[in-house]
Short mmCIF file of C-alpha atoms in Angstrom, two decimals:
data_model
loop_
_atom_site.label_atom_id
_atom_site.label_comp_id
_atom_site.label_asym_id
_atom_site.label_seq_id
_atom_site.Cartn_x
_atom_site.Cartn_y
_atom_site.Cartn_z
CA MET K 12 186.67 335.21 221.40
CA MET K 13 188.74 333.69 218.76
CA ASN K 14 191.56 332.69 221.72
CA LYS K 15 188.83 330.92 223.47
CA LEU K 16 187.41 328.92 220.30
CA LEU K 17 191.19 327.84 219.06
CA PHE K 18 192.90 327.42 222.57
CA LYS K 19 190.65 326.39 225.36
CA HIS K 20 191.50 322.80 226.44
CA ILE K 21 189.00 319.75 225.56
CA ASP K 22 189.30 315.84 226.03
CA ASN K 23 191.73 314.47 223.68
CA SER K 24 190.13 310.73 223.49
CA ALA K 25 188.85 311.35 219.86
CA LEU K 26 192.47 312.59 218.68
CA ILE K 27 194.15 309.39 220.37
CA VAL K 28 191.94 306.96 218.93
CA PHE K 29 192.21 308.98 215.67
CA ARG K 30 195.73 308.61 215.47
CA ILE K 31 195.46 304.72 216.05
CA LEU K 32 193.18 304.34 213.19
CA PHE K 33 194.90 306.73 210.81
CA GLY K 34 198.25 304.88 211.53
CA ALA K 35 196.73 301.49 210.69
CA LEU K 36 194.92 302.89 207.27
CA ILE K 37 198.19 304.49 205.99
CA PHE K 38 200.25 301.04 206.81
CA LEU K 39 197.49 299.40 204.81
CA GLU K 40 197.50 302.18 201.89
CA SER K 41 201.43 301.74 201.88
CA ILE K 42 201.51 298.05 201.87
CA GLY K 43 198.43 297.44 199.82
CA ALA K 44 199.83 299.50 196.98
CA ILE K 45 202.64 296.95 196.54
CA PHE K 46 200.66 293.68 196.84
CA THR K 47 197.79 295.07 194.41
CA GLY K 48 200.57 296.15 191.89
CA TRP K 49 199.87 299.68 191.79
CA ILE K 50 203.42 300.65 192.35
CA ARG K 51 204.59 298.20 189.53
CA ARG K 52 201.88 299.88 187.13
CA THR K 53 202.23 303.49 188.08
CA LEU K 54 206.11 304.20 188.98
CA VAL K 55 208.08 300.87 187.96
CA GLU K 56 206.93 299.85 184.63
CA PRO K 57 206.59 303.44 182.79
CA GLU K 58 209.77 304.72 181.42
CA PHE K 59 208.47 308.01 183.03
CA THR K 60 205.68 309.25 184.65
CA PHE K 61 203.56 312.34 184.28
CA ASN K 62 204.72 314.57 187.35
CA PHE K 63 203.30 317.63 188.53
CA ILE K 64 204.27 320.31 186.01
CA GLY K 65 207.60 321.80 187.66
CA PHE K 66 208.48 318.41 189.67
CA ASP K 67 210.69 317.15 187.13
CA PHE K 68 213.37 316.24 189.45
CA LEU K 69 211.54 313.44 190.81
CA GLN K 70 211.62 311.70 187.96
CA THR K 71 215.10 310.59 189.13
CA ILE K 72 213.82 308.51 192.13
CA GLN K 73 211.06 306.23 190.34
CA GLY K 74 211.67 302.84 189.39
CA GLU K 75 212.22 299.99 191.78
CA TRP K 76 213.23 301.95 194.62
CA MET K 77 209.91 302.93 194.91
CA TYR K 78 209.22 299.42 196.77
CA VAL K 79 211.35 300.63 199.45
CA HIS K 80 209.78 303.89 199.47
CA PHE K 81 206.32 302.29 200.28
CA ILE K 82 207.93 300.07 202.74
CA ILE K 83 209.11 302.97 204.54
CA MET K 84 205.79 304.54 204.46
CA GLY K 85 204.28 301.56 205.83
CA ILE K 86 206.69 301.19 208.69
CA CYS K 87 205.97 304.92 209.40
CA GLY K 88 202.21 303.94 209.33
CA LEU K 89 202.72 301.35 212.20
CA PHE K 90 204.86 303.78 214.17
CA VAL K 91 201.83 306.32 213.99
CA MET K 92 199.40 303.79 215.09
CA VAL K 93 201.64 302.74 218.37
CA GLY K 94 202.81 306.17 218.87
CA TYR K 95 206.48 305.61 218.51
CA LYS K 96 208.91 308.65 217.32
CA TYR K 97 205.43 310.21 216.25
CA ARG K 98 206.30 313.26 214.92
CA ILE K 99 209.51 311.79 213.15
CA SER K 100 207.26 308.89 211.97
CA MET K 101 204.29 311.44 210.65
CA LEU K 102 206.59 313.95 209.16
CA THR K 103 208.51 311.06 207.20
CA PHE K 104 205.39 309.48 205.79
CA THR K 105 203.91 312.85 204.75
CA LEU K 106 207.31 313.84 202.88
CA PHE K 107 207.16 310.58 201.17
CA TRP K 108 203.50 310.47 200.06
CA ALA K 109 203.90 313.91 198.94
CA THR K 110 206.70 312.83 196.77
CA THR K 111 204.60 310.09 195.52
CA TYR K 112 201.49 312.43 194.85
CA PHE K 113 203.58 314.78 193.07
CA MET K 114 205.57 312.06 190.91
CA GLN K 115 202.65 311.17 188.87
CA LYS K 116 199.29 312.18 187.16
CA SER K 117 198.29 309.09 185.50
CA SER K 118 196.38 307.57 188.92
CA TYR K 119 195.47 311.12 189.78
CA ASN K 120 192.85 310.96 192.65
CA ASN K 121 191.51 313.84 194.95
CA HIS K 122 191.87 311.29 198.07
CA TYR K 123 195.71 311.34 197.48
CA TYR K 124 195.53 315.19 197.63
CA PHE K 125 193.64 314.71 200.98
CA LEU K 126 195.75 312.21 202.39
CA MET K 127 198.75 314.36 201.79
CA ILE K 128 197.29 317.84 203.77
CA LEU K 129 195.81 315.87 206.15
CA SER K 130 199.17 313.90 207.01
CA ALA K 131 200.81 317.18 207.43
CA ILE K 132 198.11 318.52 209.37
CA MET K 133 198.81 315.54 211.68
CA VAL K 134 202.39 316.45 212.03
CA PHE K 135 201.77 319.33 214.33
CA LEU K 136 199.00 317.52 216.43
CA PRO K 137 199.52 316.22 219.92
CA ALA K 138 198.12 312.94 218.95
CA ASN K 139 201.06 310.98 221.00
CA THR K 140 200.25 312.30 224.62
CA TYR K 141 198.04 309.42 225.50
CA ALA K 142 198.28 305.45 224.75
CA SER K 143 201.52 305.64 222.92
CA ILE K 144 205.37 304.36 223.36
CA ASP K 145 206.37 307.81 223.28
CA VAL K 146 204.43 308.54 226.48
CA LYS K 147 205.90 305.21 228.37
CA GLN K 148 209.29 306.41 227.29
CA ASN K 149 208.63 310.28 228.50
CA PRO K 150 205.88 310.37 230.69
CA SER K 151 206.16 314.17 231.05
CA ILE K 152 204.25 314.47 227.87
CA LYS K 153 201.30 312.70 228.97
CA SER K 154 198.00 314.56 228.59
CA ILE K 155 194.13 313.64 228.54
CA SER K 156 193.63 317.29 226.97
CA MET K 157 194.16 319.15 223.82
CA PRO K 158 193.42 322.56 222.32
CA ASN K 159 190.24 322.65 220.87
CA TRP K 160 191.88 323.76 217.33
CA CYS K 161 192.92 320.18 217.03
CA ARG K 162 189.39 319.09 216.67
CA LEU K 163 188.48 322.34 214.80
CA VAL K 164 190.69 321.83 212.34
CA PHE K 165 189.46 318.71 210.95
CA ILE K 166 185.56 319.88 211.16
CA LEU K 167 186.72 323.14 208.99
CA GLN K 168 188.66 320.89 206.43
CA LEU K 169 185.90 318.16 206.13
CA PHE K 170 183.42 321.03 205.71
CA ILE K 171 185.06 322.73 202.87
CA LEU K 172 185.68 319.27 201.03
CA TYR K 173 182.22 318.01 201.06
CA SER K 174 180.65 321.30 200.45
CA TYR K 175 183.00 322.05 197.34
CA ALA K 176 182.16 318.22 196.34
CA SER K 177 178.18 318.81 196.75
CA ILE K 178 178.38 322.17 194.60
CA ALA K 179 180.40 320.71 191.93
CA LYS K 180 177.84 318.12 191.22
CA MET K 181 175.12 320.86 190.48
CA TYR K 182 175.56 321.02 186.72
CA PRO K 183 173.22 319.67 183.97
CA ASP K 184 175.24 316.50 182.99
CA TRP K 185 175.15 315.33 186.82
CA LEU K 186 171.55 316.57 187.34
CA ASP K 187 170.15 315.08 184.42
CA LEU K 188 171.95 311.64 185.32
CA THR K 189 173.91 311.42 182.61
CA VAL K 190 177.32 310.97 184.57
CA PRO K 191 175.86 308.67 186.84
CA GLU K 192 174.63 306.60 184.30
CA LEU K 193 177.84 306.76 182.50
CA LEU K 194 179.77 305.74 185.91
CA MET K 195 177.45 302.79 186.14
CA ARG K 196 177.60 301.41 182.77
CA SER K 197 181.20 300.37 183.54
CA LYS K 198 180.15 298.47 186.61
CA LYS K 199 177.53 296.30 184.92
CA HIS K 200 179.91 293.18 185.17
CA TYR K 201 179.67 293.11 189.04
CA VAL K 202 178.42 290.32 190.63
CA LEU K 203 174.77 290.54 192.03
CA VAL K 204 174.38 294.55 191.94
CA GLY K 205 175.50 294.82 188.35
CA ASN K 206 172.25 294.84 187.05
CA VAL K 207 170.71 297.00 189.66
CA LEU K 208 173.14 299.63 189.20
CA GLN K 209 171.79 300.00 185.54
CA GLN K 210 168.35 301.05 187.14
CA LYS K 211 167.26 304.79 187.03
CA PHE K 212 166.40 304.92 190.67
CA MET K 213 170.03 303.85 191.34
CA HIS K 214 171.18 307.03 189.14
CA TYR K 215 168.69 309.17 190.95
CA LEU K 216 169.83 308.05 194.42
CA ILE K 217 173.52 308.14 193.39
CA ALA K 218 173.07 312.02 191.61
CA TYR K 219 170.73 313.56 194.37
CA GLY K 220 171.79 311.51 196.88
CA GLY K 221 175.43 312.17 196.82
CA ILE K 222 174.61 316.09 196.42
CA LEU K 223 172.53 315.93 199.53
CA PHE K 224 174.97 313.57 201.41
CA ASP K 225 177.88 315.64 200.70
CA GLY K 226 175.97 319.19 201.57
CA LEU K 227 174.34 318.02 204.85
CA ILE K 228 176.72 315.48 206.52
CA ILE K 229 178.87 317.84 208.43
CA PRO K 230 176.05 319.88 209.77
CA LEU K 231 174.05 316.88 210.82
CA LEU K 232 177.04 315.30 212.42
CA LEU K 233 177.56 318.48 214.62
CA TRP K 234 173.86 318.64 215.38
CA LYS K 235 173.54 315.96 218.39
CA ARG K 236 169.75 315.15 217.48
CA THR K 237 170.84 313.93 213.95
CA ARG K 238 174.17 312.56 214.56
CA LYS K 239 173.34 309.10 215.17
CA VAL K 240 171.41 309.02 211.79
CA ALA K 241 173.98 310.97 210.01
CA PHE K 242 176.53 308.30 211.17
CA PHE K 243 174.81 305.24 209.60
CA ALA K 244 174.22 307.05 206.58
CA SER K 245 177.79 307.58 206.30
CA ILE K 246 178.57 303.87 206.97
CA PHE K 247 176.10 303.19 204.06
CA PHE K 248 177.47 305.99 201.62
CA HIS K 249 181.24 305.27 202.40
CA LEU K 250 180.97 301.50 202.27
CA PHE K 251 178.87 301.78 198.63
CA ASN K 252 181.94 303.74 197.40
CA SER K 253 184.54 301.48 198.48
CA PHE K 254 182.47 298.69 196.66
CA ILE K 255 181.74 300.34 193.56
CA PHE K 256 184.66 302.76 193.13
CA GLN K 257 187.62 300.80 195.09
CA VAL K 258 188.70 304.43 196.21
CA GLY K 259 191.53 302.89 198.52
CA ILE K 260 191.05 304.10 202.22
CA PHE K 261 189.32 307.12 201.71
CA PRO K 262 185.79 305.65 202.93
CA TYR K 263 187.24 304.31 206.06
CA LEU K 264 189.10 307.50 206.64
CA SER K 265 186.05 309.20 206.68
CA LEU K 266 184.38 307.17 208.91
CA ALA K 267 187.35 307.30 211.33
CA PHE K 268 186.50 311.43 211.46
CA ALA K 269 183.35 310.34 213.12
CA VAL K 270 185.07 310.31 216.35
CA PHE K 271 185.56 314.31 216.26
CA PHE K 272 181.90 314.67 216.06
CA PHE K 273 181.09 312.37 219.24
CA GLU K 274 180.85 313.61 222.85
CA PRO K 275 184.35 312.88 224.20
CA LYS K 276 182.87 310.56 227.11
CA VAL K 277 181.18 308.21 224.22
CA ILE K 278 184.58 307.74 222.68
CA GLN K 279 186.27 307.43 225.86
CA LYS K 280 183.92 304.64 226.94
CA LEU K 281 184.08 302.53 223.80
CA PHE K 282 187.74 302.78 222.80
CA LEU K 283 189.71 304.14 226.03
CA LYS K 284 187.76 303.06 229.08
CA ARG K 285 190.94 303.31 231.28
CA LYS K 286 191.65 307.05 230.02
CA PRO K 287 190.15 309.58 232.77
CA LEU K 288 187.67 312.20 231.13
CA PHE K 289 189.12 315.55 230.96
CA SER K 290 187.08 318.71 231.96
CA ASP K 291 187.69 322.12 233.17
CA THR K 292 187.88 320.99 236.94
CA SER K 293 189.89 317.97 236.23
CA THR K 294 193.29 317.74 238.48
CA THR K 295 194.01 313.79 237.60
CA LEU K 296 197.42 315.19 235.73
CA SER K 297 199.05 318.53 235.97
CA SER K 298 199.19 319.01 231.90
CA THR K 299 195.13 319.12 232.42
CA LYS K 300 195.06 322.00 234.53
CA LYS K 301 193.68 325.18 232.72
CA ILE K 302 196.48 327.38 230.64
CA GLU K 303 196.72 330.45 229.47
CA ILE K 304 196.65 331.77 225.92
CA PRO K 305 200.25 330.51 224.55
CA SER K 306 202.88 332.97 223.29
CA TYR K 307 202.61 331.97 219.80
CA ALA K 308 198.94 332.35 219.36
CA THR K 309 198.84 335.25 217.23
CA ALA K 310 201.47 333.47 214.58
CA PHE K 311 199.35 330.48 215.18
CA LYS K 312 196.04 332.16 214.39
CA THR K 313 197.59 333.75 211.19
CA VAL K 314 198.84 330.68 209.96
CA PHE K 315 195.41 329.10 210.73
CA ILE K 316 193.40 331.33 208.95
CA LEU K 317 195.59 331.93 205.99
CA TYR K 318 195.75 328.17 205.23
CA PHE K 319 191.88 328.11 205.21
CA ILE K 320 191.88 331.08 203.10
CA ILE K 321 193.89 329.23 200.60
CA GLN K 322 191.80 325.77 201.02
CA ILE K 323 188.52 327.99 200.11
CA ALA K 324 190.18 330.05 197.50
CA LEU K 325 192.05 326.81 195.66
CA PRO K 326 188.81 325.43 194.14
CA LEU K 327 187.45 328.63 192.80
CA ARG K 328 190.19 329.71 190.68
CA GLN K 329 188.37 327.37 188.12
CA HIS K 330 185.76 330.27 187.67
CA PHE K 331 188.48 332.79 186.72
CA ILE K 332 189.92 330.88 184.03
CA GLN K 333 188.61 330.93 180.42
CA ASP K 334 186.05 328.06 179.35
CA ASN K 335 184.50 325.15 181.05
CA VAL K 336 186.78 323.23 183.37
CA LEU K 337 185.55 319.97 182.24
CA TRP K 338 187.08 320.65 178.81
CA THR K 339 190.28 322.10 179.71
CA GLU K 340 191.18 320.43 183.41
CA GLU K 341 192.57 323.85 184.26
CA GLY K 342 191.70 324.28 187.72
CA HIS K 343 190.47 320.80 188.03
CA ARG K 344 192.91 319.84 190.61
CA LEU K 345 193.06 320.63 194.27
CA SER K 346 189.26 321.56 193.96
CA TRP K 347 187.26 318.42 195.29
CA ARG K 348 185.94 317.73 192.09
CA MET K 349 185.42 314.03 192.40
CA MET K 350 184.01 311.62 190.06
CA LEU K 351 182.33 314.33 187.96
CA ARG K 352 182.67 313.36 184.31
CA SER K 353 183.39 310.87 182.12
CA LYS K 354 186.14 311.59 179.24
CA SER K 355 187.33 309.56 176.28
CA GLY K 356 189.42 310.70 173.73
CA SER K 357 191.68 309.48 170.59
CA THR K 358 195.10 311.23 170.20
CA SER K 359 197.80 311.13 168.08
CA PHE K 360 201.27 313.01 168.19
CA SER K 361 203.57 313.77 165.01
CA VAL K 362 206.93 315.07 165.31
CA VAL K 363 208.45 317.27 162.55
CA ASP K 364 212.36 317.63 162.34
CA LYS K 365 212.90 321.36 161.85
CA ALA K 366 216.06 321.10 159.56
CA SER K 367 214.76 318.34 157.10
CA GLN K 368 210.91 318.81 157.67
CA VAL K 369 210.32 315.13 157.51
CA LYS K 370 207.37 314.17 159.54
CA THR K 371 207.18 311.10 161.78
CA GLN K 372 204.10 309.62 163.42
CA VAL K 373 204.84 308.68 167.03
CA LYS K 374 203.79 305.36 168.35
CA LEU K 375 202.20 305.85 171.87
CA GLU K 376 202.74 302.29 172.69
CA ASP K 377 206.70 302.88 172.44
CA TYR K 378 206.73 305.60 175.28
CA LEU K 379 203.65 305.02 177.48
CA THR K 380 201.46 302.36 179.08
CA LYS K 381 197.85 301.69 178.55
CA LYS K 382 197.10 303.83 181.41
CA GLN K 383 199.29 306.85 180.31
CA ILE K 384 197.89 306.60 176.96
CA ARG K 385 194.37 306.79 178.44
CA THR K 386 195.26 309.77 180.68
CA VAL K 387 197.69 311.43 177.28
CA SER K 388 194.27 310.99 175.46
CA THR K 389 192.15 313.44 177.56
CA LYS K 390 194.07 315.97 179.31
CA PRO K 391 195.85 319.14 177.69
CA ASP K 392 198.25 319.59 180.63
CA VAL K 393 199.71 315.74 179.95
CA MET K 394 199.44 316.38 176.27
CA TRP K 395 201.85 319.29 176.45
CA GLN K 396 204.18 317.38 178.88
CA PHE K 397 204.26 314.41 176.48
CA ALA K 398 205.23 317.11 173.70
CA GLN K 399 208.35 318.29 176.06
CA ARG K 400 208.94 314.87 176.60
CA LEU K 401 209.26 314.01 172.78
CA LYS K 402 211.38 317.12 172.26
CA SER K 403 213.60 315.88 174.80
CA VAL K 404 213.84 312.50 173.45
CA TYR K 405 214.51 313.72 169.99
CA ALA K 406 217.14 316.11 171.38
CA GLU K 407 219.21 313.53 172.70
CA LYS K 408 219.39 312.20 169.14
CA GLY K 409 220.55 315.65 167.89
CA MET K 410 217.32 316.54 166.43
CA ASP K 411 215.57 319.88 167.02
CA VAL K 412 211.94 319.26 166.65
CA GLU K 413 208.40 320.56 166.56
CA VAL K 414 205.59 318.56 168.10
CA TYR K 415 201.88 318.52 166.90
CA VAL K 416 198.81 317.12 168.58
CA ASN K 417 195.78 315.49 166.73
CA ALA K 418 193.17 314.93 169.60
CA TYR K 419 189.34 314.46 169.97
CA VAL K 420 187.90 314.14 173.16
CA SER K 421 184.17 313.43 174.45
CA VAL K 422 182.86 314.71 177.59
CA ASN K 423 180.08 313.07 179.31
CA GLY K 424 178.95 311.12 176.08
CA ARG K 425 178.98 313.90 173.99
CA ARG K 426 180.28 314.13 170.21
CA SER K 427 183.80 314.22 169.98
CA LYS K 428 185.51 317.55 169.33
CA GLN K 429 189.21 318.66 168.48
CA LEU K 430 190.55 319.54 171.87
CA ILE K 431 194.02 320.96 170.82
CA ASP K 432 194.88 323.20 167.68
CA PRO K 433 196.78 321.04 165.21
CA LYS K 434 198.68 323.69 164.01
CA VAL K 435 200.35 324.87 167.62
CA ASP K 436 203.89 323.52 168.12
CA LEU K 437 203.44 322.18 171.79
CA ALA K 438 207.13 321.50 172.14
CA ASN K 439 207.78 325.04 172.06
CA GLU K 440 204.80 326.48 174.30
CA LYS K 441 204.97 327.77 177.74
CA TRP K 442 202.86 326.60 180.52
CA ASN K 443 201.28 329.04 182.93
CA PRO K 444 199.33 327.54 185.82
CA PHE K 445 197.30 330.29 186.16
CA LYS K 446 195.97 331.16 182.81
CA HIS K 447 194.03 329.35 180.09
CA HIS K 448 196.19 328.33 177.00
CA ASP K 449 194.75 329.57 173.64
CA TRP K 450 196.06 326.33 172.00
CA ILE K 451 193.04 324.61 174.02
CA LEU K 452 190.29 325.26 171.45
CA PRO K 453 186.98 326.35 172.68
CA SER K 454 184.34 323.62 174.10
CA ASN K 455 181.11 324.59 173.37
CA LEU K 456 179.82 322.38 176.05
CA ASP K 457 176.37 324.04 176.19
CA GLU K 458 175.66 323.29 172.64
CA ASN K 459 172.94 320.42 172.03
CA ASN K 460 175.04 317.55 170.17
#
């Protein structure tokens, strides 16, 4: 049963069209990062970046070379779009984007994570077997079909993403409109729609419409009777997000996935009119003949199942870590928790020389950009990283120091509370990604304050 589900051949029009759209979008993402100044603000101007813990070695490649880094990614995007050296181009983009992702957290976005794993998946897909330069150069790879897993992998990944996004919104601060109202308050200056976004009905639409859309969109796209309505709802939803939240290519990437939900003949007639439509009885090309289960089927199924077990398990880890993820941030990343909270903080760092016991107040502006200061003011892991950075900087001066943090943080408009134990020397604490850190003070987020 599973062999048939995964390896039965189906028409590949959707994958071919998606490859073209995907290549165009990652090209725009790469080049756009240059012209919008994102690279300059995030990877060039800072003295160092808050990389993912354990990826400190990436600090050595930041700076002006990041422009070349993104130009190469843009070229790879064009090559993917036209299907030239597809696998090499897709692998290169994946590695370069993963480097960018793990290099910094100040501009962290779930969509960046999604693009990384999606790019990795695309490396293994036969997306260059039609309408590509690769086919012109090597006609033997030409095919109008693909194994069903090539479609199934997208549907399952999207179902996991949207389901967790919907479930994550089902908590009091979202349901009572606190978070939507806070998010829209910062959009008041928008021309034409700014005042509309402040209306209560819009907050209800964002709060409950978001839950319903995320929870139902994949089933509705899969069901033929509701597919068109769901697609038009997707257009509205994603264009709204693009305009209001400026989340890069993600809304358009999400719309591109629609090709995997419509009938192959619809996609073929719209985008690939010259392409033969595959069927089990098609004999147009030898590559479309019915194939047997591949020899690597057992290994593939193991990897396939293991991958999705990991995707299901990662967002659940927050429930096995003490306290509320909104407060601790432990288990927040890689969990499809998108635009769920509003946090603000006031944080100061002090350094104590162990030898002389002289205490020095740290001027954050001497080390961090404004955006980095906002990040270090609310996120415990980033505070820990900055403490390690200060320890390293002072060590270069021949000083062994202790670093203490005084941080007050507000979650979703609540009264600010102390986040970090001010008596703990963060510079000499160890980081454990799988457990709660006791120097993060209790949140008591359920209190009425």
